[in-house]
Amino acid sequence: MFAKLDVPSQRPNDADVIIVGAGMVGAAIACLLASQGRSVRLIETRLPEPFSPEQPLDLRVSAISQASVALLDKAGAWQHLQQMRLCPYRRLETWEQAGCATRFSAEELGLPQLGYIIENRLIQLALLRRIEDFANIQTHTPAAVQSLQQNGDHATLLLDDGTELQASWVLACDGAESLTRRLAGIGVSRFEYRQHCMLINIDTEFEQEDITWQQFTPSGPRAFLPLPGQHGSLVWYDSPARIRALSALDNEALAAEVRQHFPTRLGGFRVTGKGSFPLVRRHANDYHAGRVVLLGDAAHTINPLAGQGVNLGFKDVACWSELLEAAGDNWQDPALARRYERRRRPDNMLMQSGMDLFYAAFSNDIGPLRLARNLALNLADKAGPLKEMALRYALGLV
Ligand SMILES: Cc1cc2nc3c(=O)[nH]c(=O)nc-3n(C[C@H](O)[C@H](O)[C@H](O)COP(=O)(O)OP(=O)(O)OC[C@H]3O[C@@H](n4cnc5c(N)ncnc54)[C@H](O)[C@@H]3O)c2cc1C
């Protein structure tokens, strides 16, 4: 799969679009632009390990919305994902105090499911498999960008293997610490939350139900995401010091802590893997500079408490591919980049601010605030059309 191209050091290679980073976002935009007939160069520093069904489940998983499923289907990757591993969820529940929960269900919206929990690596692999079908995508891997030069209507990238590439657009899909963003001279605003998060994979005593849940506590949420079969993913948000201490425990000691601090509805389980992550909100000061356009985590990162990061990235992908397609012969028009930013920035900012509101409102133990937020959760559960609208927005359906 994903054959390595031995492109010798040579004259500038022209392409319509260069994509830096073949993660979930970069690989998705590559498929969509290639299907529009664009010539694409895709640069990636490291490829994921191929899939085999007996592999243990990865720690990095994402809650994929209905809108993202539609995008992956349009990109031609969904069929490959269905042949690997995924877990649909049909219900979602969130609460702080017992009796004050907000519950959502697919049934309310007349949908077969609210979304899927899928390993990030498998989403990337499914897209990379689809990429093999396109003669107009050339991949450079392992390769990394060394320098970027902008020359009016095109940009030139020099790779570390000596290859020089030139294109009308360079899409920075190289993640939160994007080098391409830096080379384009785009700054970023950054905020470190006072919480880190720990991902814990578990084997469960019973086959999973179709529910994902999250309990807010003053030191941070505790969440459960179902994985296929008798597996699940726990997310434990807490102070950096507490997460460091938990990370130092062996699996049995960690399981004992989970039993003490997670809701009893978790049932019997065994810890099989763990990893911790700092939580950082970033937002690029601009989504474009000259011929460089930022997509996905290169443009924005968000508190993962509602599992929206890559879903926003896929909305960037949908927006950019639609703009290019609609532009027809004017696909090189610099105004497209401005239009892209005008469409995507408000949506990304709204979601970032929404997550910050939850973070600020729930990460404390102030009596009146606790009362107010539990009342709010209770009211939200009975809010009828408002509740449905919020759910539709979270699923990317509006
Ligand atoms: C704890 C946690 C839980 C999360 N849970 C969810 C969730 O439930 N749902 C959700 O939607 N989102 C979730 N997210 C967010 C989600 O993981 C990210 O939004 C997503 O991975 C971003 O994808 P991306 O393709 O933009 O970037 P990345 O996944 O970072 O991919 C970037 C790619 O670029 C490559 N690259 C980097 N630098 C270079 C270079 N110089 N040259 C070439 N290639 C390069 C990398 O190797 C990589 O393949 C979570 C995040 C965290 C931290």
Tab-separated table of C-alpha atoms and ligand atoms in Angstrom:
chain	number	residue	atom	x	y	z
A	1	MET	CA	0.000	0.000	0.000
A	2	PHE	CA	0.930	3.679	-0.371
A	3	ALA	CA	4.063	2.977	-2.415
A	4	LYS	CA	7.107	5.085	-1.676
A	5	LEU	CA	8.025	7.215	-4.664
A	6	ASP	CA	11.707	7.587	-5.321
A	7	VAL	CA	11.645	11.055	-6.816
A	8	PRO	CA	15.196	12.074	-7.593
A	9	SER	CA	16.495	15.532	-6.823
A	10	GLN	CA	15.466	17.373	-9.974
A	11	ARG	CA	13.877	20.401	-11.664
A	12	PRO	CA	10.783	21.930	-10.102
A	13	ASN	CA	7.871	19.494	-10.190
A	14	ASP	CA	4.675	21.278	-11.051
A	15	ALA	CA	1.370	20.293	-9.506
A	16	ASP	CA	-1.914	22.068	-8.915
A	17	VAL	CA	-1.789	21.499	-5.164
A	18	ILE	CA	0.835	20.391	-2.650
A	19	ILE	CA	-0.499	18.953	0.599
A	20	VAL	CA	1.859	18.833	3.568
A	21	GLY	CA	0.795	16.084	5.990
A	22	ALA	CA	-1.143	12.921	5.166
A	23	GLY	CA	-2.953	12.688	8.507
A	24	MET	CA	-6.741	12.390	8.553
A	25	VAL	CA	-7.238	15.929	7.222
A	26	GLY	CA	-4.454	15.972	4.609
A	27	ALA	CA	-5.349	12.545	3.239
A	28	ALA	CA	-9.043	13.502	3.009
A	29	ILE	CA	-8.452	16.721	1.069
A	30	ALA	CA	-6.052	14.836	-1.230
A	31	CYS	CA	-8.825	12.368	-2.200
A	32	LEU	CA	-11.423	15.092	-2.781
A	33	LEU	CA	-9.163	17.317	-4.883
A	34	ALA	CA	-7.854	14.372	-6.906
A	35	SER	CA	-11.435	13.336	-7.682
A	36	GLN	CA	-11.946	16.856	-9.115
A	37	GLY	CA	-9.050	16.118	-11.485
A	38	ARG	CA	-6.417	18.234	-9.695
A	39	SER	CA	-2.810	17.042	-9.719
A	40	VAL	CA	-1.717	16.581	-6.106
A	41	ARG	CA	1.614	16.091	-4.347
A	42	LEU	CA	1.268	14.687	-0.847
A	43	ILE	CA	4.171	14.930	1.598
A	44	GLU	CA	4.274	12.888	4.806
A	45	THR	CA	7.067	12.320	7.294
A	46	ARG	CA	5.848	8.949	8.609
A	47	LEU	CA	3.265	6.398	7.582
A	48	PRO	CA	1.016	4.561	10.051
A	49	GLU	CA	1.448	0.862	10.748
A	50	PRO	CA	-0.773	-1.219	8.409
A	51	PHE	CA	-3.967	-2.697	9.871
A	52	SER	CA	-4.503	-6.273	10.923
A	53	PRO	CA	-7.619	-7.374	12.827
A	54	GLU	CA	-5.694	-9.015	15.691
A	55	GLN	CA	-3.925	-5.750	16.618
A	56	PRO	CA	-4.933	-4.296	19.978
A	57	LEU	CA	-7.024	-1.145	19.692
A	58	ASP	CA	-5.086	2.134	19.458
A	59	LEU	CA	-5.303	4.747	22.206
A	60	ARG	CA	-6.029	7.604	19.804
A	61	VAL	CA	-9.674	7.344	18.808
A	62	SER	CA	-12.174	9.961	17.590
A	63	ALA	CA	-15.910	10.398	17.849
A	64	ILE	CA	-16.787	10.892	14.191
A	65	SER	CA	-19.947	12.880	13.428
A	66	GLN	CA	-22.529	12.094	10.767
A	67	ALA	CA	-21.195	14.970	8.652
A	68	SER	CA	-17.680	13.500	8.833
A	69	VAL	CA	-19.013	10.078	7.829
A	70	ALA	CA	-20.587	11.717	4.750
A	71	LEU	CA	-17.258	13.387	3.931
A	72	LEU	CA	-15.297	10.142	4.309
A	73	ASP	CA	-17.865	8.452	2.099
A	74	LYS	CA	-17.527	11.166	-0.548
A	75	ALA	CA	-13.737	10.790	-0.338
A	76	GLY	CA	-14.191	7.054	-1.050
A	77	ALA	CA	-12.712	5.895	2.269
A	78	TRP	CA	-15.803	4.852	4.216
A	79	GLN	CA	-16.081	1.471	2.490
A	80	HIS	CA	-12.484	0.678	3.539
A	81	LEU	CA	-13.201	1.729	7.128
A	82	GLN	CA	-16.214	-0.547	7.296
A	83	GLN	CA	-13.920	-3.452	6.468
A	84	MET	CA	-11.686	-2.565	9.410
A	85	ARG	CA	-13.007	-1.625	12.898
A	86	LEU	CA	-15.516	0.938	14.101
A	87	CYS	CA	-18.172	1.267	16.750
A	88	PRO	CA	-21.475	3.105	16.175
A	89	TYR	CA	-23.022	4.958	19.102
A	90	ARG	CA	-26.686	5.835	19.267
A	91	ARG	CA	-26.988	7.519	22.650
A	92	LEU	CA	-25.069	10.221	24.480
A	93	GLU	CA	-25.471	11.200	28.099
A	94	THR	CA	-23.837	13.899	30.165
A	95	TRP	CA	-24.330	14.828	33.811
A	96	GLU	CA	-22.699	16.104	36.960
A	97	GLN	CA	-25.110	15.166	39.743
A	98	ALA	CA	-27.327	12.114	39.462
A	99	GLY	CA	-30.832	13.170	38.358
A	100	CYS	CA	-29.599	16.190	36.355
A	101	ALA	CA	-28.545	14.545	33.110
A	102	THR	CA	-28.921	15.590	29.490
A	103	ARG	CA	-29.571	12.687	27.170
A	104	PHE	CA	-29.456	12.616	23.384
A	105	SER	CA	-30.445	9.780	21.120
A	106	ALA	CA	-30.270	9.042	17.418
A	107	GLU	CA	-33.932	8.144	17.554
A	108	GLU	CA	-34.869	11.770	18.392
A	109	LEU	CA	-33.377	12.848	15.063
A	110	GLY	CA	-34.604	9.823	13.118
A	111	LEU	CA	-31.003	8.751	12.495
A	112	PRO	CA	-29.644	5.189	12.639
A	113	GLN	CA	-26.760	6.426	14.856
A	114	LEU	CA	-25.271	9.651	16.218
A	115	GLY	CA	-21.807	8.780	14.972
A	116	TYR	CA	-18.949	6.312	15.306
A	117	ILE	CA	-15.931	5.885	17.542
A	118	ILE	CA	-13.007	5.029	15.288
A	119	GLU	CA	-9.258	4.711	15.756
A	120	ASN	CA	-7.485	7.714	14.168
A	121	ARG	CA	-4.941	5.452	12.473
A	122	LEU	CA	-7.679	3.468	10.731
A	123	ILE	CA	-9.311	6.615	9.350
A	124	GLN	CA	-5.920	7.636	7.987
A	125	LEU	CA	-5.258	4.136	6.571
A	126	ALA	CA	-8.663	4.001	4.850
A	127	LEU	CA	-7.948	7.340	3.160
A	128	LEU	CA	-4.431	6.251	2.183
A	129	ARG	CA	-5.872	3.097	0.638
A	130	ARG	CA	-8.231	5.235	-1.433
A	131	ILE	CA	-5.296	7.435	-2.483
A	132	GLU	CA	-3.743	4.428	-4.213
A	133	ASP	CA	-6.606	4.604	-6.773
A	134	PHE	CA	-5.556	8.049	-8.009
A	135	ALA	CA	-2.868	8.357	-10.677
A	136	ASN	CA	-2.959	12.144	-10.133
A	137	ILE	CA	-1.738	11.933	-6.519
A	138	GLN	CA	1.989	11.505	-6.070
A	139	THR	CA	3.205	10.814	-2.573
A	140	HIS	CA	6.559	11.746	-1.082
A	141	THR	CA	7.244	9.721	2.024
A	142	PRO	CA	9.160	9.678	4.207
A	143	ALA	CA	9.870	13.284	3.388
A	144	ALA	CA	9.659	16.571	5.213
A	145	VAL	CA	9.476	20.155	4.124
A	146	GLN	CA	12.678	22.149	4.504
A	147	SER	CA	11.837	25.540	3.057
A	148	LEU	CA	9.036	27.479	1.426
A	149	GLN	CA	9.203	30.271	-1.094
A	150	GLN	CA	6.265	32.298	-2.311
A	151	ASN	CA	6.327	33.803	-5.791
A	152	GLY	CA	3.040	35.550	-6.466
A	153	ASP	CA	0.903	32.969	-8.237
A	154	HIS	CA	2.744	29.902	-6.959
A	155	ALA	CA	4.754	28.523	-4.048
A	156	THR	CA	7.866	26.364	-4.082
A	157	LEU	CA	8.728	23.800	-1.439
A	158	LEU	CA	12.113	22.212	-0.934
A	159	LEU	CA	11.979	18.752	0.669
A	160	ASP	CA	14.695	17.210	2.815
A	161	ASP	CA	15.460	14.662	0.050
A	162	GLY	CA	16.401	17.534	-2.271
A	163	THR	CA	13.149	17.456	-4.288
A	164	GLU	CA	11.768	20.846	-5.293
A	165	LEU	CA	8.007	21.070	-5.775
A	166	GLN	CA	5.931	23.902	-7.113
A	167	ALA	CA	2.171	24.469	-7.041
A	168	SER	CA	-0.566	27.060	-7.125
A	169	TRP	CA	-1.728	26.102	-3.629
A	170	VAL	CA	0.104	24.626	-0.650
A	171	LEU	CA	-2.266	23.148	1.934
A	172	ALA	CA	-0.771	22.983	5.421
A	173	CYS	CA	-2.287	19.855	6.996
A	174	ASP	CA	0.738	19.109	9.164
A	175	GLY	CA	-0.986	19.304	12.520
A	176	ALA	CA	-0.907	21.473	15.625
A	177	GLU	CA	2.825	22.275	15.456
A	178	SER	CA	2.638	22.938	11.703
A	179	LEU	CA	6.047	23.806	10.231
A	180	THR	CA	4.374	24.962	7.023
A	181	ARG	CA	2.354	27.488	9.043
A	182	ARG	CA	5.578	28.797	10.563
A	183	LEU	CA	7.369	28.933	7.199
A	184	ALA	CA	4.437	30.945	5.816
A	185	GLY	CA	4.923	33.436	8.661
A	186	ILE	CA	1.526	32.807	10.264
A	187	GLY	CA	1.385	33.259	14.035
A	188	VAL	CA	-0.912	31.469	16.422
A	189	SER	CA	-2.732	32.347	19.642
A	190	ARG	CA	-2.284	29.651	22.271
A	191	PHE	CA	-3.914	28.816	25.592
A	192	GLU	CA	-2.911	25.922	27.840
A	193	TYR	CA	-5.795	24.561	29.893
A	194	ARG	CA	-5.172	23.805	33.564
A	195	GLN	CA	-6.150	20.236	32.825
A	196	HIS	CA	-4.392	17.391	31.067
A	197	CYS	CA	-6.171	14.325	29.852
A	198	MET	CA	-5.444	10.644	30.113
A	199	LEU	CA	-6.700	8.100	27.597
A	200	ILE	CA	-7.163	4.623	29.030
A	201	ASN	CA	-8.091	1.585	26.939
A	202	ILE	CA	-10.049	-1.124	28.722
A	203	ASP	CA	-11.366	-4.608	28.083
A	204	THR	CA	-14.869	-4.799	29.493
A	205	GLU	CA	-16.678	-7.626	31.188
A	206	PHE	CA	-19.681	-7.321	28.883
A	207	GLU	CA	-20.248	-6.475	25.209
A	208	GLN	CA	-20.584	-2.681	24.816
A	209	GLU	CA	-23.871	-0.861	24.763
A	210	ASP	CA	-24.363	1.807	22.095
A	211	ILE	CA	-23.812	4.728	24.489
A	212	THR	CA	-21.082	7.261	25.132
A	213	TRP	CA	-21.229	9.207	28.392
A	214	GLN	CA	-19.428	11.937	30.266
A	215	GLN	CA	-19.667	12.924	33.912
A	216	PHE	CA	-18.455	16.381	34.883
A	217	THR	CA	-16.562	16.669	38.158
A	218	PRO	CA	-14.930	19.827	39.599
A	219	SER	CA	-11.455	18.490	38.736
A	220	GLY	CA	-12.474	17.604	35.153
A	221	PRO	CA	-14.769	15.308	33.163
A	222	ARG	CA	-14.667	11.494	33.151
A	223	ALA	CA	-15.822	10.022	29.860
A	224	PHE	CA	-16.493	6.647	28.315
A	225	LEU	CA	-16.395	5.887	24.594
A	226	PRO	CA	-17.474	2.458	23.363
A	227	LEU	CA	-15.114	0.524	21.104
A	228	PRO	CA	-15.961	-2.579	19.054
A	229	GLY	CA	-16.489	-5.822	20.977
A	230	GLN	CA	-15.656	-5.911	24.670
A	231	HIS	CA	-13.506	-2.809	24.579
A	232	GLY	CA	-13.826	0.814	25.580
A	233	SER	CA	-11.878	4.043	25.868
A	234	LEU	CA	-11.896	6.119	29.048
A	235	VAL	CA	-10.944	9.778	29.127
A	236	TRP	CA	-9.867	11.226	32.458
A	237	TYR	CA	-9.373	15.005	32.622
A	238	ASP	CA	-7.596	16.328	35.687
A	239	SER	CA	-4.815	18.641	36.898
A	240	PRO	CA	-1.435	18.087	35.197
A	241	ALA	CA	0.042	16.847	38.508
A	242	ARG	CA	-2.767	14.314	39.032
A	243	ILE	CA	-2.476	13.033	35.452
A	244	ARG	CA	1.298	12.694	35.879
A	245	ALA	CA	0.748	10.662	39.046
A	246	LEU	CA	-1.826	8.427	37.341
A	247	SER	CA	0.502	7.903	34.372
A	248	ALA	CA	3.181	6.549	36.702
A	249	LEU	CA	0.891	3.748	37.964
A	250	ASP	CA	0.881	0.239	36.551
A	251	ASN	CA	-2.319	-0.953	34.871
A	252	GLU	CA	-3.717	-2.670	37.977
A	253	ALA	CA	-3.160	0.313	40.251
A	254	LEU	CA	-4.660	2.587	37.599
A	255	ALA	CA	-7.717	0.311	37.353
A	256	ALA	CA	-8.192	0.677	41.120
A	257	GLU	CA	-8.139	4.485	40.760
A	258	VAL	CA	-10.627	4.308	37.888
A	259	ARG	CA	-12.974	2.147	39.988
A	260	GLN	CA	-12.844	4.771	42.706
A	261	HIS	CA	-13.316	7.836	40.506
A	262	PHE	CA	-15.490	6.745	37.562
A	263	PRO	CA	-19.244	6.063	37.772
A	264	THR	CA	-20.126	2.523	38.833
A	265	ARG	CA	-22.068	2.007	35.579
A	266	LEU	CA	-18.681	1.235	33.994
A	267	GLY	CA	-18.954	-2.344	35.328
A	268	GLY	CA	-16.090	-4.841	35.365
A	269	PHE	CA	-13.004	-4.031	33.280
A	270	ARG	CA	-9.259	-4.474	32.844
A	271	VAL	CA	-6.863	-1.695	31.802
A	272	THR	CA	-4.926	-2.556	28.635
A	273	GLY	CA	-3.248	0.725	27.666
A	274	LYS	CA	-2.824	4.352	28.667
A	275	GLY	CA	-1.330	7.660	27.524
A	276	SER	CA	-1.610	11.295	28.542
A	277	PHE	CA	-1.892	14.566	26.652
A	278	PRO	CA	-1.679	18.266	27.554
A	279	LEU	CA	-4.714	20.262	26.406
A	280	VAL	CA	-4.000	23.305	24.304
A	281	ARG	CA	-6.301	25.618	22.384
A	282	ARG	CA	-4.630	27.170	19.361
A	283	HIS	CA	-5.998	29.393	16.665
A	284	ALA	CA	-3.935	30.615	13.724
A	285	ASN	CA	-3.941	34.394	13.323
A	286	ASP	CA	-4.657	33.891	9.616
A	287	TYR	CA	-5.862	30.823	7.733
A	288	HIS	CA	-3.810	31.752	4.680
A	289	ALA	CA	-0.694	33.642	3.589
A	290	GLY	CA	-0.051	34.017	-0.127
A	291	ARG	CA	-0.548	30.576	-1.676
A	292	VAL	CA	-0.500	28.702	1.674
A	293	VAL	CA	-3.820	27.684	3.267
A	294	LEU	CA	-4.196	26.022	6.706
A	295	LEU	CA	-6.600	23.144	7.360
A	296	GLY	CA	-7.361	21.027	10.441
A	297	ASP	CA	-5.134	21.198	13.513
A	298	ALA	CA	-2.680	23.410	11.623
A	299	ALA	CA	-5.383	26.104	11.793
A	300	HIS	CA	-7.038	25.321	15.148
A	301	THR	CA	-6.985	22.938	18.092
A	302	ILE	CA	-9.767	22.664	20.635
A	303	ASN	CA	-10.459	21.210	24.069
A	304	PRO	CA	-11.438	17.608	23.182
A	305	LEU	CA	-14.223	17.336	25.768
A	306	ALA	CA	-16.926	17.127	23.102
A	307	GLY	CA	-14.769	15.248	20.584
A	308	GLN	CA	-14.979	17.888	17.853
A	309	GLY	CA	-11.345	18.425	16.710
A	310	VAL	CA	-11.115	16.372	13.568
A	311	ASN	CA	-14.785	16.949	12.790
A	312	LEU	CA	-13.937	20.649	12.467
A	313	GLY	CA	-10.926	19.680	10.350
A	314	PHE	CA	-13.195	17.707	8.016
A	315	LYS	CA	-15.478	20.749	7.749
A	316	ASP	CA	-12.406	22.746	6.614
A	317	VAL	CA	-11.769	20.007	4.037
A	318	ALA	CA	-15.357	20.125	2.769
A	319	CYS	CA	-15.256	23.916	2.532
A	320	TRP	CA	-11.937	24.140	0.655
A	321	SER	CA	-12.817	21.388	-1.826
A	322	GLU	CA	-16.238	22.951	-2.505
A	323	LEU	CA	-14.696	26.390	-3.065
A	324	LEU	CA	-12.127	25.027	-5.505
A	325	GLU	CA	-14.716	23.000	-7.385
A	326	ALA	CA	-17.181	25.890	-7.616
A	327	ALA	CA	-14.435	28.244	-8.844
A	328	GLY	CA	-14.021	26.214	-12.077
A	329	ASP	CA	-11.346	27.839	-14.251
A	330	ASN	CA	-10.700	30.433	-11.532
A	331	TRP	CA	-9.444	27.832	-9.069
A	332	GLN	CA	-6.151	29.731	-8.650
A	333	ASP	CA	-7.923	32.972	-7.643
A	334	PRO	CA	-6.324	34.276	-4.392
A	335	ALA	CA	-9.783	35.443	-3.257
A	336	LEU	CA	-10.666	31.772	-2.598
A	337	ALA	CA	-8.359	31.714	0.423
A	338	ARG	CA	-10.054	34.784	1.887
A	339	ARG	CA	-13.484	33.281	1.248
A	340	TYR	CA	-12.370	30.045	2.961
A	341	GLU	CA	-11.279	31.937	6.074
A	342	ARG	CA	-14.496	33.970	6.161
A	343	ARG	CA	-16.508	30.742	6.152
A	344	ARG	CA	-14.466	28.604	8.487
A	345	ARG	CA	-13.108	30.941	11.159
A	346	PRO	CA	-16.483	31.850	12.755
A	347	ASP	CA	-17.558	28.197	12.914
A	348	ASN	CA	-14.253	27.027	14.420
A	349	MET	CA	-14.307	29.905	16.886
A	350	LEU	CA	-17.874	29.200	17.939
A	351	MET	CA	-17.000	25.586	18.744
A	352	GLN	CA	-13.790	26.600	20.566
A	353	SER	CA	-15.721	29.140	22.661
A	354	GLY	CA	-18.481	26.620	23.391
A	355	MET	CA	-15.923	24.141	24.737
A	356	ASP	CA	-14.280	26.886	26.808
A	357	LEU	CA	-17.636	27.772	28.305
A	358	PHE	CA	-18.135	24.152	29.416
A	359	TYR	CA	-14.558	24.027	30.696
A	360	ALA	CA	-14.964	27.236	32.722
A	361	ALA	CA	-18.458	26.478	34.028
A	362	PHE	CA	-17.759	22.917	35.163
A	363	SER	CA	-14.123	23.013	36.348
A	364	ASN	CA	-14.808	24.370	39.829
A	365	ASP	CA	-16.592	23.487	43.034
A	366	ILE	CA	-18.361	26.800	43.701
A	367	GLY	CA	-21.749	25.965	45.291
A	368	PRO	CA	-24.067	28.384	43.420
A	369	LEU	CA	-22.342	27.653	40.105
A	370	ARG	CA	-22.707	23.914	40.710
A	371	LEU	CA	-26.417	24.383	41.327
A	372	ALA	CA	-26.822	26.567	38.223
A	373	ARG	CA	-24.995	24.185	35.886
A	374	ASN	CA	-26.924	21.143	37.133
A	375	LEU	CA	-30.158	23.042	36.658
A	376	ALA	CA	-28.958	23.961	33.170
A	377	LEU	CA	-28.233	20.306	32.322
A	378	ASN	CA	-31.646	19.319	33.632
A	379	LEU	CA	-33.363	22.084	31.652
A	380	ALA	CA	-31.343	21.267	28.544
A	381	ASP	CA	-32.722	17.743	28.707
A	382	LYS	CA	-36.258	19.127	28.440
A	383	ALA	CA	-35.463	21.879	25.943
A	384	GLY	CA	-37.135	20.157	22.969
A	385	PRO	CA	-36.300	22.003	19.735
A	386	LEU	CA	-33.305	23.823	21.288
A	387	LYS	CA	-31.836	20.537	22.404
A	388	GLU	CA	-32.389	19.071	18.941
A	389	MET	CA	-30.694	22.089	17.356
A	390	ALA	CA	-27.653	21.736	19.640
A	391	LEU	CA	-27.401	18.060	18.763
A	392	ARG	CA	-27.694	18.737	15.036
A	393	TYR	CA	-24.911	21.327	15.314
A	394	ALA	CA	-22.627	18.927	17.221
A	395	LEU	CA	-23.219	16.258	14.561
A	396	GLY	CA	-22.325	18.720	11.828
A	397	LEU	CA	-25.852	18.526	10.383
A	398	VAL	CA	-26.441	22.302	10.363
B	1	LIG	C1	-6.847	13.586	23.758
B	1	LIG	C2	-7.465	13.964	22.454
B	1	LIG	C3	-8.695	13.411	22.104
B	1	LIG	C4	-9.318	13.782	20.909
B	1	LIG	N1	-10.539	13.258	20.593
B	1	LIG	C5	-11.178	13.654	19.469
B	1	LIG	C6	-12.483	13.172	19.127
B	1	LIG	O1	-13.101	12.367	19.837
B	1	LIG	N2	-13.079	13.624	17.981
B	1	LIG	C7	-12.456	14.528	17.174
B	1	LIG	O2	-13.045	14.942	16.153
B	1	LIG	N3	-11.202	14.988	17.450
B	1	LIG	C8	-10.554	14.580	18.567
B	1	LIG	N4	-9.308	15.050	18.859
B	1	LIG	C9	-8.643	15.951	17.894
B	1	LIG	C10	-8.049	15.176	16.709
B	1	LIG	O3	-7.214	14.151	17.173
B	1	LIG	C11	-7.286	16.141	15.820
B	1	LIG	O4	-8.122	17.231	15.516
B	1	LIG	C12	-6.834	15.470	14.533
B	1	LIG	O5	-5.906	14.456	14.793
B	1	LIG	C13	-6.208	16.495	13.584
B	1	LIG	O6	-5.917	15.891	12.360
B	1	LIG	P1	-4.899	16.590	11.349
B	1	LIG	O7	-4.831	15.689	10.164
B	1	LIG	O8	-5.266	18.019	11.181
B	1	LIG	O9	-3.504	16.622	12.122
B	1	LIG	P2	-2.581	15.402	12.593
B	1	LIG	O10	-3.406	14.246	13.017
B	1	LIG	O11	-1.640	15.967	13.590
B	1	LIG	O12	-1.810	14.980	11.265
B	1	LIG	C14	-0.734	15.741	10.760
B	1	LIG	C15	0.089	14.870	9.815
B	1	LIG	O13	1.138	15.651	9.252
B	1	LIG	C16	2.370	14.951	9.320
B	1	LIG	N5	3.432	15.968	9.397
B	1	LIG	C17	3.725	16.761	10.455
B	1	LIG	N6	4.717	17.605	10.131
B	1	LIG	C18	5.055	17.340	8.850
B	1	LIG	C19	6.001	17.887	7.936
B	1	LIG	N7	6.810	18.892	8.300
B	1	LIG	N8	6.095	17.379	6.684
B	1	LIG	C20	5.266	16.374	6.309
B	1	LIG	N9	4.338	15.818	7.130
B	1	LIG	C21	4.238	16.299	8.373
B	1	LIG	C22	2.245	14.090	10.566
B	1	LIG	O14	3.100	12.969	10.510
B	1	LIG	C23	0.760	13.687	10.506
B	1	LIG	O15	0.553	12.530	9.752
B	1	LIG	C24	-8.674	14.701	20.040
B	1	LIG	C25	-7.438	15.245	20.384
B	1	LIG	C26	-6.846	14.884	21.587
B	1	LIG	C27	-5.500	15.512	21.967
